[in-house]
Coordinates of C-alpha atoms in Angstrom, one line a residue:
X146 CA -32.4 -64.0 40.7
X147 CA -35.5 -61.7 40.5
X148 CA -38.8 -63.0 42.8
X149 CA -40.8 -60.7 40.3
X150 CA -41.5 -60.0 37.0
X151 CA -40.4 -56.8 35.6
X152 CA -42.4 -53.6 37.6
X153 CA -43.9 -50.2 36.3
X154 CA -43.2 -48.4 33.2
X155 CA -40.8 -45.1 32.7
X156 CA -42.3 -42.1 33.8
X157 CA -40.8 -40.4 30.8
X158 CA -40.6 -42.6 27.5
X159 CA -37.8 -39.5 25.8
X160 CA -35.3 -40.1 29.0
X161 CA -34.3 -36.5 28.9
X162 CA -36.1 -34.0 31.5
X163 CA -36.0 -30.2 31.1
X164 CA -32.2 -28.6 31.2
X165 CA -31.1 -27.5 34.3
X166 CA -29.1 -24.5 34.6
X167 CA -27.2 -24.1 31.1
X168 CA -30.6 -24.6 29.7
X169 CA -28.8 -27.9 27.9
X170 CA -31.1 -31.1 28.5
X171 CA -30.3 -32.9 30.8
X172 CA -29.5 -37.1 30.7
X173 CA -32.3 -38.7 32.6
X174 CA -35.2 -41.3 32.9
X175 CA -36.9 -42.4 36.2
X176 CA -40.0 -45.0 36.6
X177 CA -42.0 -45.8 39.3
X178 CA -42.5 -49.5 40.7
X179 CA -38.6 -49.8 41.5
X180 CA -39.0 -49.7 45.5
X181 CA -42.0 -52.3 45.3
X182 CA -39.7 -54.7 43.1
X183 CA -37.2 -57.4 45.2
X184 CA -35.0 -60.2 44.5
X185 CA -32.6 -62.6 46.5
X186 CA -30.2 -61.1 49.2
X187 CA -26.6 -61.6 49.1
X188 CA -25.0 -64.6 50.7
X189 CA -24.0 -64.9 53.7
X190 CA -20.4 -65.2 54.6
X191 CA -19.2 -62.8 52.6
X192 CA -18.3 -59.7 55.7
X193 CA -17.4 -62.4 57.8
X194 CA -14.3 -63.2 54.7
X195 CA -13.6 -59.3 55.0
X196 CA -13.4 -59.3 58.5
X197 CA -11.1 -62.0 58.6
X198 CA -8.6 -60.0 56.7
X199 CA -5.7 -58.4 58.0
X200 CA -6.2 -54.7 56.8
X201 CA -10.0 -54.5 56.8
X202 CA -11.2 -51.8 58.6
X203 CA -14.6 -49.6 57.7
X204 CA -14.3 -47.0 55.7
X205 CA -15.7 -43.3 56.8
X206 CA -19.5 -42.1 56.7
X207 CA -18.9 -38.3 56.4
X208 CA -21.7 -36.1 57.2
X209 CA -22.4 -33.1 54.6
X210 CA -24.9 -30.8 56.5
X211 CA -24.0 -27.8 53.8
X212 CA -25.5 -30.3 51.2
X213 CA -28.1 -31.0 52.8
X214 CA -29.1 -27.6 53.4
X215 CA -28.5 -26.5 49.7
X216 CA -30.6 -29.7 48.6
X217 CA -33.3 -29.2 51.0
X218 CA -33.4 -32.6 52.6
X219 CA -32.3 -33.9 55.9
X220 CA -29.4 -35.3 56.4
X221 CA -26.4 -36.0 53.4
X222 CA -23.6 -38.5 54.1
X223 CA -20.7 -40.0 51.7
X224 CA -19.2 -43.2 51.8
X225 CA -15.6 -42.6 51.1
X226 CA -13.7 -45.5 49.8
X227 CA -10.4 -43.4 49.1
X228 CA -8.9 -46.0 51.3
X229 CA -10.0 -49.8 51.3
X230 CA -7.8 -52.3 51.7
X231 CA -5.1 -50.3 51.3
X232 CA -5.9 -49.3 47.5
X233 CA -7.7 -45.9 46.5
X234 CA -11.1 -47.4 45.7
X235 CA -13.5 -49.8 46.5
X236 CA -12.7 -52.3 43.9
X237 CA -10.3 -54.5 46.3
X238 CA -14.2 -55.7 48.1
X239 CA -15.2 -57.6 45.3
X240 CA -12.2 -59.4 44.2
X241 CA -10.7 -60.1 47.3
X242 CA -13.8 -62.2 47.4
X243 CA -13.8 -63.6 44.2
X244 CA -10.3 -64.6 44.0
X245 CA -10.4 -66.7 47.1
X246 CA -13.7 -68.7 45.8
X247 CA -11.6 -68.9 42.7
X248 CA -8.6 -70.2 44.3
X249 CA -10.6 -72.5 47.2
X250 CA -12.6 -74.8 44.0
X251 CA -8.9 -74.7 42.5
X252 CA -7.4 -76.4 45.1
X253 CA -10.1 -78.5 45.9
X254 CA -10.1 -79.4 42.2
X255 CA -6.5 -80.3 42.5
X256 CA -5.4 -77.6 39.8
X257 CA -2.0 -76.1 39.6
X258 CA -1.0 -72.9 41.2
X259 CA 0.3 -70.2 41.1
X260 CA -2.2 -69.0 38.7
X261 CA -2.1 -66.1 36.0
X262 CA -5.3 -63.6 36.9
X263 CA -6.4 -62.0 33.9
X264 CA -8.8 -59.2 33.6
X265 CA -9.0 -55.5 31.8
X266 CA -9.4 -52.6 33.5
X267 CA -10.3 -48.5 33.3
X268 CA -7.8 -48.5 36.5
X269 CA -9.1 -49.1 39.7
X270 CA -10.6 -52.8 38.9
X271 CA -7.4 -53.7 38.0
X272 CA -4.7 -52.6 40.2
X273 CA -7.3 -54.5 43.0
X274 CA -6.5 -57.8 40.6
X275 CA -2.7 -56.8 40.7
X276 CA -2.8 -56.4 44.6
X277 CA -4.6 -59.4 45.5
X278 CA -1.9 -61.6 43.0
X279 CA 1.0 -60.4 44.6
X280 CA 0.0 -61.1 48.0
X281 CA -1.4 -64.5 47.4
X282 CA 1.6 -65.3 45.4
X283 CA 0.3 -65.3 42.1
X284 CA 0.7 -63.6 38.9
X285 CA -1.3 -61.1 37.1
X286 CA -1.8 -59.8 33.7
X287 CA -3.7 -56.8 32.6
X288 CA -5.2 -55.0 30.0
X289 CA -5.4 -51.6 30.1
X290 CA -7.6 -49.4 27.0
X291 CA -7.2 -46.1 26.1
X292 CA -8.1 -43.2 28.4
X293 CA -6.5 -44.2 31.4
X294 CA -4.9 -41.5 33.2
X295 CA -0.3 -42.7 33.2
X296 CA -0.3 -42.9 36.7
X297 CA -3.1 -45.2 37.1
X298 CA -1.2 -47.4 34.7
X299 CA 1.8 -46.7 36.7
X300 CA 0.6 -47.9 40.0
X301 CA -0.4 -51.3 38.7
X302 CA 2.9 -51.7 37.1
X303 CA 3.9 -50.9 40.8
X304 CA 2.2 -54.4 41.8
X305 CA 4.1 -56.4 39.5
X306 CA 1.7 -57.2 37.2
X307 CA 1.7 -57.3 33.4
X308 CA 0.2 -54.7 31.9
X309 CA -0.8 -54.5 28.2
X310 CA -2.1 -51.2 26.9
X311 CA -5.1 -51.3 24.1
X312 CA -5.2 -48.8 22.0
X313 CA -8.8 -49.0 22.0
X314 CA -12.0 -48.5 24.5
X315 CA -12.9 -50.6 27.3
X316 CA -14.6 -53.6 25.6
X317 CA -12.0 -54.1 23.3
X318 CA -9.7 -54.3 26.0
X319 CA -11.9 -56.9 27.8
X320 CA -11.9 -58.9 24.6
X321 CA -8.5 -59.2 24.3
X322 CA -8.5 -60.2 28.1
X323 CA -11.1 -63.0 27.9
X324 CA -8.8 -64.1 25.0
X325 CA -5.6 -64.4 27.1
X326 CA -7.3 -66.0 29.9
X327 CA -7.8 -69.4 27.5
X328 CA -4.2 -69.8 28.6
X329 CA -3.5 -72.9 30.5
X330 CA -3.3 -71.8 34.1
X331 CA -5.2 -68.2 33.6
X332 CA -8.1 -67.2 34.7
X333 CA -10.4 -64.6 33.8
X334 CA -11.3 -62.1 37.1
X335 CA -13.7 -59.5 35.2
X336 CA -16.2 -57.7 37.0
X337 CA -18.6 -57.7 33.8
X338 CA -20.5 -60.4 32.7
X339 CA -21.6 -61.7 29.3
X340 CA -23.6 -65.0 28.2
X341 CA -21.2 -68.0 29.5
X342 CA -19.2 -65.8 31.9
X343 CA -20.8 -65.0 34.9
X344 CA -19.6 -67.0 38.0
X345 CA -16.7 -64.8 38.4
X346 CA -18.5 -61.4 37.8
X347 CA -21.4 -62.6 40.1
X348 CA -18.5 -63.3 43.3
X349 CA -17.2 -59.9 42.7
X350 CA -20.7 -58.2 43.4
X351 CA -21.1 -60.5 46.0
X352 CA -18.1 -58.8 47.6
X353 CA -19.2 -55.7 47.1
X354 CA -22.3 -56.2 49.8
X355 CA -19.9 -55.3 52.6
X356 CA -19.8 -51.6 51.2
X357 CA -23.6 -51.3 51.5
X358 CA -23.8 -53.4 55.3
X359 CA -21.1 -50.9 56.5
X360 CA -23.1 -48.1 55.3
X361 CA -26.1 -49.2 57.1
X362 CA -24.4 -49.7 60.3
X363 CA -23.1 -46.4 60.1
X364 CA -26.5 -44.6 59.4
X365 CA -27.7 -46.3 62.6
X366 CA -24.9 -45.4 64.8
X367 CA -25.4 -41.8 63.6
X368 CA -29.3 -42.4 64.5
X369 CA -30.5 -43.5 61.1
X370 CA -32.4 -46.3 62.3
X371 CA -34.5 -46.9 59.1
X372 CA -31.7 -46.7 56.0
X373 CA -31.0 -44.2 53.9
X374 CA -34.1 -42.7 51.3
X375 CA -31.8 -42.2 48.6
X376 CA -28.4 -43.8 47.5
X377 CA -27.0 -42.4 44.4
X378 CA -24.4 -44.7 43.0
X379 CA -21.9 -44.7 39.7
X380 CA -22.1 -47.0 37.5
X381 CA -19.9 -48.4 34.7
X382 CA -20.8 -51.5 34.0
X383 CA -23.3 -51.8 37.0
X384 CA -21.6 -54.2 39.4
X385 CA -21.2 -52.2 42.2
X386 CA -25.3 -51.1 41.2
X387 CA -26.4 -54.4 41.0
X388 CA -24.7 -55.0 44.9
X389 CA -26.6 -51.8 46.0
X390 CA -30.3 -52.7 44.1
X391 CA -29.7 -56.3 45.6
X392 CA -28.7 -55.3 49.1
X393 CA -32.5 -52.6 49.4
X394 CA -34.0 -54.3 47.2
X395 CA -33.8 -58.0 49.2
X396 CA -35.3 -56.6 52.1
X397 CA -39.2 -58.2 52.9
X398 CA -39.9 -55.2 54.7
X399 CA -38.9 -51.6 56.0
X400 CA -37.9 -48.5 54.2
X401 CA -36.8 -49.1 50.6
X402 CA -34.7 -46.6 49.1
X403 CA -34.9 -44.6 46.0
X404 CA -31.5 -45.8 44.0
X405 CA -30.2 -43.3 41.4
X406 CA -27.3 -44.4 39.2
X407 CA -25.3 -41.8 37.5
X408 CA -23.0 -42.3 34.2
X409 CA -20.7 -39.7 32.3
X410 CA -22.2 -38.8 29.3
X411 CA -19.2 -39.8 27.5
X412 CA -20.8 -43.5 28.4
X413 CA -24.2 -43.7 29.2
X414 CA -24.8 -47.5 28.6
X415 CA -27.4 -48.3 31.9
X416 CA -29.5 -45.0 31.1
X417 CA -29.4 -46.2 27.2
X418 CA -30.3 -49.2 28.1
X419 CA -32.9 -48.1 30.4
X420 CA -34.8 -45.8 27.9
X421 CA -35.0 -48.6 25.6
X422 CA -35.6 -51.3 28.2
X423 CA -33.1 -53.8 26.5
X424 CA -29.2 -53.8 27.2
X425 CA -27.5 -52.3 24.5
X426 CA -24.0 -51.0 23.3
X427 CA -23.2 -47.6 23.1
X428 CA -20.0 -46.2 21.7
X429 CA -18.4 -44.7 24.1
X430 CA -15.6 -40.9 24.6
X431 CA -13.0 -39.8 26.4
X432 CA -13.9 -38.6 30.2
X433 CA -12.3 -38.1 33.3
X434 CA -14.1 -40.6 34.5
X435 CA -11.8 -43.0 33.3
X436 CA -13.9 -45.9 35.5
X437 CA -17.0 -45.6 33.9
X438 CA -16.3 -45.1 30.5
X439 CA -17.6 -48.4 29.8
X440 CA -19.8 -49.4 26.6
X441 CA -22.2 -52.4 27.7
X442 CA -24.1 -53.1 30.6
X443 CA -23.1 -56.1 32.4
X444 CA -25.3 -59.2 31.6
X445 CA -26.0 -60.2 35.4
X446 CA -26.5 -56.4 36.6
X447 CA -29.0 -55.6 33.7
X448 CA -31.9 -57.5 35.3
X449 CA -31.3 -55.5 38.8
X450 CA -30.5 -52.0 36.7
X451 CA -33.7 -52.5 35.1
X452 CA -36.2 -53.4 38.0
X453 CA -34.3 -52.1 41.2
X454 CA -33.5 -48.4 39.9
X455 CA -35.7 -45.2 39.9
X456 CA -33.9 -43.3 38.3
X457 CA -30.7 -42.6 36.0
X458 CA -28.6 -39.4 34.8
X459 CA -25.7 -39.1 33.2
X460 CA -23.2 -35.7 34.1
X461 CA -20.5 -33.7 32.6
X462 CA -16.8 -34.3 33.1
X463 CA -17.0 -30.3 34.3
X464 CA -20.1 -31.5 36.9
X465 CA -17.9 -34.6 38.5
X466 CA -14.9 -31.7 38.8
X467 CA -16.9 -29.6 40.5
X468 CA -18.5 -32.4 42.8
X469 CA -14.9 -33.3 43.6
X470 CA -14.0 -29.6 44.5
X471 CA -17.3 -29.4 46.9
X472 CA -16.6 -33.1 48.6
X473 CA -12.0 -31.7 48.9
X474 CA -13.5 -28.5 50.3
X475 CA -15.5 -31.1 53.1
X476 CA -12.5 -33.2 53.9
X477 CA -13.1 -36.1 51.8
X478 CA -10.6 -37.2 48.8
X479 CA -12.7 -38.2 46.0
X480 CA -11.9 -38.7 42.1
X481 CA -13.9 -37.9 39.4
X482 CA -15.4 -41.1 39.3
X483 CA -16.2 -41.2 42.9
X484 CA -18.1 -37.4 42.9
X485 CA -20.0 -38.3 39.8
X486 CA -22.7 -39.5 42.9
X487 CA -22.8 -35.9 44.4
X488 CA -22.5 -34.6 40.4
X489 CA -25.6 -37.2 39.2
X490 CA -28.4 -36.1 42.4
X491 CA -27.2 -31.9 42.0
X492 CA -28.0 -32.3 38.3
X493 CA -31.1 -34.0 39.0
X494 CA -32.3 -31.5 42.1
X495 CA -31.6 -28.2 40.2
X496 CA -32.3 -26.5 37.0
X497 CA -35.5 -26.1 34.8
X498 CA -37.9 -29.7 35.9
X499 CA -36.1 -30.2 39.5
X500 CA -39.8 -30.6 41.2
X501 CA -40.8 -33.3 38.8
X502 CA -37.4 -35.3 39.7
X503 CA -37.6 -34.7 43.0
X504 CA -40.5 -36.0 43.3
X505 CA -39.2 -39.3 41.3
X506 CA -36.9 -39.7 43.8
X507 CA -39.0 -39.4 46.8
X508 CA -37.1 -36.7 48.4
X509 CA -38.7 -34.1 50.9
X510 CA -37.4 -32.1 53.6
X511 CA -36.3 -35.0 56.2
X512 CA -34.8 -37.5 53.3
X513 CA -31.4 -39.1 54.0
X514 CA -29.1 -39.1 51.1
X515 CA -26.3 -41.6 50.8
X516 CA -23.6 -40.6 47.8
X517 CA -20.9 -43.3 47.6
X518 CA -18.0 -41.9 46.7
X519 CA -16.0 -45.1 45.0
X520 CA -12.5 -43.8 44.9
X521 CA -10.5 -40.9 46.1
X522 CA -8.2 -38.7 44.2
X523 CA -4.7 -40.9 44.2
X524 CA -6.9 -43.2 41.8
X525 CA -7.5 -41.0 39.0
X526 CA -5.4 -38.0 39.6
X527 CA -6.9 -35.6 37.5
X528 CA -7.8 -31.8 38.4
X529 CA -10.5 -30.3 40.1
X530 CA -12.4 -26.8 40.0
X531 CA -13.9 -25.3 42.0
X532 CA -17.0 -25.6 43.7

């Protein structure tokens, strides 16, 4: 939990800066204090479980000098999870992790197995749950709201697992899930957390720190000795946020990145919540970015979201399709969740007000950008344009 009290006050109290190139205002709030605030690492013992698996492996650090170029900073890299575990996204880190502490204080509880794993899901979350059932040999049920692209649906299908389709948003569909895991022999595997459920969510963003040690190990083989100065992350609910503000922002010393978190506009609950500096609900549309079309921060990220972030935007369907065009045109598969990062820090370094938000984040002509890029395009197969 948080060392600290809360630091520094928005920089902006509206949350919107000046429009960028439509002339349309764009989604944003930054505040200062974020790299001076810290909290408790991750625990240990949580790469060494990856490591002991039989198809981990690293995923890329791909180099984007063009970006970097057109940005005016240094260097640009993306962390491509389009292939983790053998899924399309970087879900499978986080509850691969939580699913064997689940199972371990079963058995040494004495519990029955096999087990039912219940959770909902925009897709990627999951088919992750799905995967890891099957090959521990138990079963899964999952509920899926609406949105979700057929052949997301279709591939967890593919893993045997139950799937129940909502026909509402995402929080209805965790509802319902939360209901079905009272079952005897279910449990609940959701990576959001609410008052009274928050073991399980706080496992899966401990799984998630391998993402963010890779990443450093990777900047220093490529000479990056110091960590990135910027990491711009998507956020749903804010798990995978919460692992990146814990993992810079646990550090006693040494360089301490600016972390920008980007949301569809569709679904802008963290930069809601942000500008009001309370977690709140907001209702949420239909996006591409099925993944983080989610309503309500989740209760153990909101602390980190609101102390360990600088900054947050929220992008277009049309920006993330265009960010997935420019990262296919480098090599690198990525979904429209996945190039909201790349979408989120263009929106925020162009257009009418770029100085004053590049200056929020820190960034000058030797800055090293880190976008993570959280699935690849076989995980929300929707279209791109061009770049």
């Amino acid at each position: 939990m948080p060392d600290n009290a809360p630091g520094g006050a928005p920089d902006n109290v509206p949350g919107h800066a000046p429009g960028n190139a439509s002339s349309r205002p764009l989604p944003w709030f930054a505040r200062s204090a974020a790299r001076a605030w810290r909290c408790e690492p991750a625990p240990a013992g949580v790469r060494a479980f990856h490591l002991s698996l039989p198809d981990y492996t690293p995923t890329p650090l791909t180099e984007l000098p063009s970006l970097a170029g057109a940005w005016g900073v240094g260097r640009v890299f993306v962390k491509d999870e389009s292939c983790r575990l053998g899924l399309p996204a970087f879900k499978a880190l986080g509850v691969s992790w939580a699913v064997h502490r689940v199972l371990a204080e079963r058995a040494a509880n004495g519990e029955p197995a096999p087990v039912t794993l219940v959770t909902a899901t925009d897709g990627n979350h999951g088919r992750a749950v799905a995967r890891v059932a099957r090959r521990l040999g138990q079963e899964a049920h999952v509920f899926v709201p609406q949105g979700v692209h057929p052949r997301a649906v279709a591939a967890i299908v593919a893993e045997q697992a139950k799937v129940t389709e909502v026909p509402g948003p995402y929080d209805e569909a965790v509802r319902l899930a939360a209901e079905a895991a009272a079952a005897p022999d279910a449990v609940l595997v959701q990576d959001t957390a609410w008052p009274g459920y928050e073991r399980v969510p706080r496992w899966i963003v401990e799984g998630y720190s391998t993402l963010c040690a890779e990443t450093d190990e990777q900047l220093g083989a490529e000479g990056v000795a110091d960590g990135p100065d910027l990491v711009s992350v998507p956020v749903g609910v804010g798990s995978l946020a919460q692992a990146v503000v814990t993992h810079y922002r646990s550090r006693p010393s040494g360089n301490a990145p600016a972390l920008l978190s980007v949301e569809p506009e569709a679904a802008p609950c963290v930069l809601e919540s942000l500008r009001l500096g309370a977690p709140v609900s907001v209702p949420t549309g239909k996006t591409t970015m099925a993944g983080l079309n989610c309503g309500t921060p989740s209760s153990i990220a909101w602390p980190h979201l609101r102390d360990g972030l600088d900054a947050a935007v929220a992008v277009t369907d049309a920006d993330s399709s265009r960010a997935a065009g420019v990262l296919a045109a480098a090599g690198v598969s990525s979904g429209p969740c996945g190039a909201a990062s790349l979408a989120g820090l263009r929106a925020a370094l162009t257009g009418a007000g770029a100085g004053e938000r590049r200056r929020a984040l820190g960034l000058g002509p030797s800055s090293v950008v880190v976008l993570l890029s959280t699935e690849g395009a076989a995980a929300n197969p929707h279209p791109v344009t061009g770049c």
